[in-house]
Coordinates of C-alpha atoms in Angstrom, one line a residue:
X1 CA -47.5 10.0 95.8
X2 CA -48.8 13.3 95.1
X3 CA -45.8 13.6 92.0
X4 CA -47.5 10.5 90.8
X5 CA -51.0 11.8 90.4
X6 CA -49.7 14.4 88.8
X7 CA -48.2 12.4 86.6
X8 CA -51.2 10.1 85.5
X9 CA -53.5 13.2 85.2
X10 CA -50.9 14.7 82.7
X11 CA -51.1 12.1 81.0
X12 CA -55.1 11.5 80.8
X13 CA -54.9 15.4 79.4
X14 CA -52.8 14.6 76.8
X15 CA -54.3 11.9 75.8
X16 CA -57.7 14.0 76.1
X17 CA -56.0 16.8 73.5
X18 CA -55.1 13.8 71.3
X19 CA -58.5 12.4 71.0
X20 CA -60.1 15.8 70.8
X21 CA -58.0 18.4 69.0
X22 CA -58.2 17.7 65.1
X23 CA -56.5 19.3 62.3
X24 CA -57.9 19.5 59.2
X25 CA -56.0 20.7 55.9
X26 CA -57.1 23.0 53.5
X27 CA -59.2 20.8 51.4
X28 CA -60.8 18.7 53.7
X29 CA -64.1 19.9 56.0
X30 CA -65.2 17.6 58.9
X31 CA -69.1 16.5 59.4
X32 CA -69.6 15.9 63.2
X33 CA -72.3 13.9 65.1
X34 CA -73.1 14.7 68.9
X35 CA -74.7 11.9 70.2
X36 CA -75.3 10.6 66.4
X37 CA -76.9 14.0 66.0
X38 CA -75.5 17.0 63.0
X39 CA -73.7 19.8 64.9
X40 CA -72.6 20.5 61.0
X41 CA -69.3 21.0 58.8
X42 CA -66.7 22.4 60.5
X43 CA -62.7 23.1 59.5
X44 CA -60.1 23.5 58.1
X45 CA -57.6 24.2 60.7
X46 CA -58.0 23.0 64.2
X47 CA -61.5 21.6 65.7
X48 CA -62.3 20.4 69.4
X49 CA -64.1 17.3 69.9
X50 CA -65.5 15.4 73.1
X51 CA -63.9 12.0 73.6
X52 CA -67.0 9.6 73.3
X53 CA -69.6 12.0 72.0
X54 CA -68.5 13.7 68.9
X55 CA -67.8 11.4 66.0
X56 CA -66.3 13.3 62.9
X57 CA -66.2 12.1 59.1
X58 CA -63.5 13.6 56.8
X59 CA -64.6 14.4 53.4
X60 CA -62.4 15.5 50.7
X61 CA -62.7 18.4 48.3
X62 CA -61.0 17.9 46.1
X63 CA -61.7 17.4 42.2
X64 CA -61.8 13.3 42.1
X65 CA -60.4 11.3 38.4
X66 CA -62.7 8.4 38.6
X67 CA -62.2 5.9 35.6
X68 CA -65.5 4.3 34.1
X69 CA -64.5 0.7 32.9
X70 CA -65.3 -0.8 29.4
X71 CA -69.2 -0.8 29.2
X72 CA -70.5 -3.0 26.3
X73 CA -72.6 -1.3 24.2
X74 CA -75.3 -2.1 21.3
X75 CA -75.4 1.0 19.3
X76 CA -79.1 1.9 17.6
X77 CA -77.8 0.5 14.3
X78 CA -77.0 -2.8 16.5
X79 CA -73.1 -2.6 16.5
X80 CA -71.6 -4.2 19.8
X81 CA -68.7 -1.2 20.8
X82 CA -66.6 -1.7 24.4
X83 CA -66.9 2.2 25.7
X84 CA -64.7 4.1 28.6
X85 CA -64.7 6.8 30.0
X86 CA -63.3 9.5 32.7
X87 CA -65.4 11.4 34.9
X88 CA -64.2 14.6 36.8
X89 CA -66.1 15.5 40.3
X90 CA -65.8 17.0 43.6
X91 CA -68.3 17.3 46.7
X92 CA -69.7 20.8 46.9
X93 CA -71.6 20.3 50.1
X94 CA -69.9 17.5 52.8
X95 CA -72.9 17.8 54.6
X96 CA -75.8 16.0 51.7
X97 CA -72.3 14.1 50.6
X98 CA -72.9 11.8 54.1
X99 CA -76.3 12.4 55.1
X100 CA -78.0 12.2 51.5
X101 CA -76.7 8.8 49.9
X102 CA -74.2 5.8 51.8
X103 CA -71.0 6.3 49.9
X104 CA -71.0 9.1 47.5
X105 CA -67.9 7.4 45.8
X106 CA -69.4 4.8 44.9
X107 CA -73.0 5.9 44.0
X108 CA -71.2 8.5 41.5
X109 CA -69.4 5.5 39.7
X110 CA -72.1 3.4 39.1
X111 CA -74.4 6.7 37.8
X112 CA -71.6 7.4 35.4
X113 CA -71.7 3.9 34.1
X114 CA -75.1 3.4 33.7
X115 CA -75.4 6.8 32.2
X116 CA -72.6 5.7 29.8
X117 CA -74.5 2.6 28.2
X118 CA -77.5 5.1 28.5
X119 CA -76.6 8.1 26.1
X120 CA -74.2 5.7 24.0
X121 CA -76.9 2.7 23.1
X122 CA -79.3 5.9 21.6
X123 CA -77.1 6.9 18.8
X124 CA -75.7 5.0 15.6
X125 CA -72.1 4.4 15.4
X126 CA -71.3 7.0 13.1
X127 CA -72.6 9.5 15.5
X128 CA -70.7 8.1 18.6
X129 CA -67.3 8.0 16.5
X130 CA -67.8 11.8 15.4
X131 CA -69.9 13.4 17.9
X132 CA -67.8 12.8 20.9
X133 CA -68.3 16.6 22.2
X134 CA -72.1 16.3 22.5
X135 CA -71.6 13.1 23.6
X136 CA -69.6 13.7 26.4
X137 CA -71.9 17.0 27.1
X138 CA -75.2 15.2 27.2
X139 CA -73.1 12.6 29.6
X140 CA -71.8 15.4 31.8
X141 CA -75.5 17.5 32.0
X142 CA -77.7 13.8 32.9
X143 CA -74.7 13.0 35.9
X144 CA -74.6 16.7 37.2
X145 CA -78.6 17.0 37.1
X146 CA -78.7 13.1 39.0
X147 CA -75.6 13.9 42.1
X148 CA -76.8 17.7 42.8
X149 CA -78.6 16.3 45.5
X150 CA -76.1 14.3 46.8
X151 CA -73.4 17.8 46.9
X152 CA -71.9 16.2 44.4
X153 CA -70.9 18.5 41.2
X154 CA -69.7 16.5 37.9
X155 CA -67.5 19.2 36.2
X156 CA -66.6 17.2 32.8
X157 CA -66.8 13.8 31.0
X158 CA -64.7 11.9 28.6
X159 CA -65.2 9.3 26.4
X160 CA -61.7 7.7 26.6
X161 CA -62.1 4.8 24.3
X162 CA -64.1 2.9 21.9
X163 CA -62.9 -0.4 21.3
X164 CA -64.9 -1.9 17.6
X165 CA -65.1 -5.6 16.4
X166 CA -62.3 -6.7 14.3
X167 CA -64.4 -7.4 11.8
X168 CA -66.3 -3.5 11.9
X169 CA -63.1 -2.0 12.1
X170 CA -62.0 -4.1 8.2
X171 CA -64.8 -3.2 6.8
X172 CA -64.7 0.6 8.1
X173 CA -61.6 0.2 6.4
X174 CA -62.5 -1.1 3.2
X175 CA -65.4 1.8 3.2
X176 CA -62.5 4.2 3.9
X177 CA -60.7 2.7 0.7
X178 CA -63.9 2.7 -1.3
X179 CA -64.6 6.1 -0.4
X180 CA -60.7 7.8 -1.4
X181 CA -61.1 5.7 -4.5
X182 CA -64.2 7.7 -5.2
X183 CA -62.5 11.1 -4.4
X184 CA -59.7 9.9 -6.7
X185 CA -61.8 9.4 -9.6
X186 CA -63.8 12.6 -9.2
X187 CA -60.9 14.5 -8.9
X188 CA -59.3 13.2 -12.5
X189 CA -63.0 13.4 -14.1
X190 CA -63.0 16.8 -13.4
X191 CA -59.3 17.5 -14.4
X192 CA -60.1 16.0 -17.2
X193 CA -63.0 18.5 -17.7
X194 CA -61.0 21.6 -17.0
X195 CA -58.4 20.4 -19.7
X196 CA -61.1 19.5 -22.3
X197 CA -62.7 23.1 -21.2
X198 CA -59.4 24.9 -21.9
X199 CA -58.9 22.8 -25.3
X200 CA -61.7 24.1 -26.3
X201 CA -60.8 27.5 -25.7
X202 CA -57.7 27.7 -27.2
X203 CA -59.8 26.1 -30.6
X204 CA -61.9 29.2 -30.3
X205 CA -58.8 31.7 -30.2
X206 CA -56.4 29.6 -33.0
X207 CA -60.0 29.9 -35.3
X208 CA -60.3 33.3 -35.1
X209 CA -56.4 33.9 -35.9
X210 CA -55.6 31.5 -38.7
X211 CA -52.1 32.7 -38.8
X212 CA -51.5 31.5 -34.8
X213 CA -52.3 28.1 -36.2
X214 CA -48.8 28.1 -38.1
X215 CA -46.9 29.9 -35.2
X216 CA -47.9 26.8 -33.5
X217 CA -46.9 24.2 -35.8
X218 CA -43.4 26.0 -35.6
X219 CA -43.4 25.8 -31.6
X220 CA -44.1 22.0 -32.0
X221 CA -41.3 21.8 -34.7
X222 CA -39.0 23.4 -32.4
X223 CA -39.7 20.7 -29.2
X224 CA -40.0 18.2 -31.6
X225 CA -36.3 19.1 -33.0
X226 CA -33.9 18.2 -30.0
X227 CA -30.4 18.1 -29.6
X228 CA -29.5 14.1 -30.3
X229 CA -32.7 13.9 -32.0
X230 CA -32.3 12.2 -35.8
X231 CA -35.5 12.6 -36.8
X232 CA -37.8 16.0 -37.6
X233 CA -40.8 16.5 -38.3
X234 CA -42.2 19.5 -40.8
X235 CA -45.9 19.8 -40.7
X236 CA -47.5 20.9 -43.9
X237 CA -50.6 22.8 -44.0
X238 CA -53.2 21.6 -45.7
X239 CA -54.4 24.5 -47.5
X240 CA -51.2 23.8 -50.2
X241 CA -53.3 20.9 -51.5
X242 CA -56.5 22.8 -51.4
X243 CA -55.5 23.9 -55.8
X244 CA -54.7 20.6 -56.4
X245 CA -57.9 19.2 -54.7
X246 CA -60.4 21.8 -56.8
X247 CA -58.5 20.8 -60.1
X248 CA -59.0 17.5 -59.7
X249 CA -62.8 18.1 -58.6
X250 CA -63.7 20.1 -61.5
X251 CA -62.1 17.5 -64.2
X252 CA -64.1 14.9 -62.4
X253 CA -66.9 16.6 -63.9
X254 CA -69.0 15.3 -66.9
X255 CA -69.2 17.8 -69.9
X256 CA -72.8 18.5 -70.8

């Protein structure tokens, strides 16, 4: 009799250590109620509780990934865009984290997507396809200003997608198009200006050297005369008709 009593109260004090001895890891911190009052945050490691009295919630530390889903957007320049995004968080202070707001999960995810269609639905288009940085900046600073009370700290934002319209994404394209065709034709107007410029310059230079002129006219003879090339070509300069031409001028002349 007295080997079973031994017995059942080794068992009620093992079943007492179970209930009451907790562990905690590293990363988590436990928020105990006495009698539905705060004792506080306790842990990591091992923590005694009373069977019946203390109640404990585990909260994570963690940095938590939480994925905003496609928000549909109206941009300022009235363009409907699909937006996502990634928000990166973790709970600073367990205690605000349960007392402060019901389910801090939660509360964070439906900041970050309101937030989202918020800061997105102020700017144009242009400015949410190239300013992603100070997008995701102004995101991060309005969702760590709103969960500070909650012990909540929102470390960074992404914007992870932004899905267009078929139709705005062919005629971003045909903008795209319009605008290298542009380029295009400014580049070759001004190569064409920088070859007209150095034409010019070389005019200046033969004109002040007459006898460069025919050095010239024997360069072009000399690319002109090929191998297995029949025909050549031998310029004449015109100053060999320049007698001829003032002969024939002055008997053109009426005697007086």
């Amino acid at each position: 009799m007295l080997s079973m009593n031994l017995f059942t109260i080794l068992i009620l004090l093992v079943a007492f250590l179970a209930s009451s001895v907790k562990i905690l890891r590293e990363y988590e911190r436990a928020v105990v109620f006495r009698l539905g009052r705060l004792l506080g945050s306790k842990g990591p490691g091992m923590i005694i509780l009373i069977p019946g009295i203390d109640k404990m919630v585990r909260v994570d530390l963690r940095t938590v990934t939480l994925d905003v889903p496609p928000q549909d957007i109206i941009t300022r320049d009235n363009v409907s865009v699909k937006v996502s995004a990634v928000v990166y968080f973790r709970v600073l202070d367990p205690v605000k984290a349960i007392l402060d707001v019901e389910d801090f999960h939660f509360a964070t995810s439906q900041l970050a997507q309101t937030t989202l269609r918020s800061v997105c639905g102020q700017g144009e288009l242009d400015n949410l396809l190239a300013e992603r940085d100070e997008i995701n900046e102004r995101i991060q600073s309005i969702l760590d200003k709103d969960t500070a009370p909650w012990g909540v700290k929102v470390s960074k934002v992404e914007v992870k997608e932004i899905d267009l319209p078929e139709e705005m994404r062919r005629a971003m394209a045909k903008q795209a198009e319009a605008e290298r065709e542009r380029r295009s034709k400014i580049i070759n107007a001004e190569g064409e200006f920088q070859a007209a410029q150095r034409l010019a310059d070389a005019a200046a230079v033969i004109s002040a050297a007459p006898s460069a002129l025919q050095l010239r006219y024997l360069q072009t003879l000399k690319d002109i005369a090929q191998e297995n090339n029949s025909t050549t070509v031998f310029p004449i300069p015109i100053d060999l008709f320049s007698v001829f031409m003032e002969k024939t001028g002055h008997a053109s002349r009426p005697t007086t």
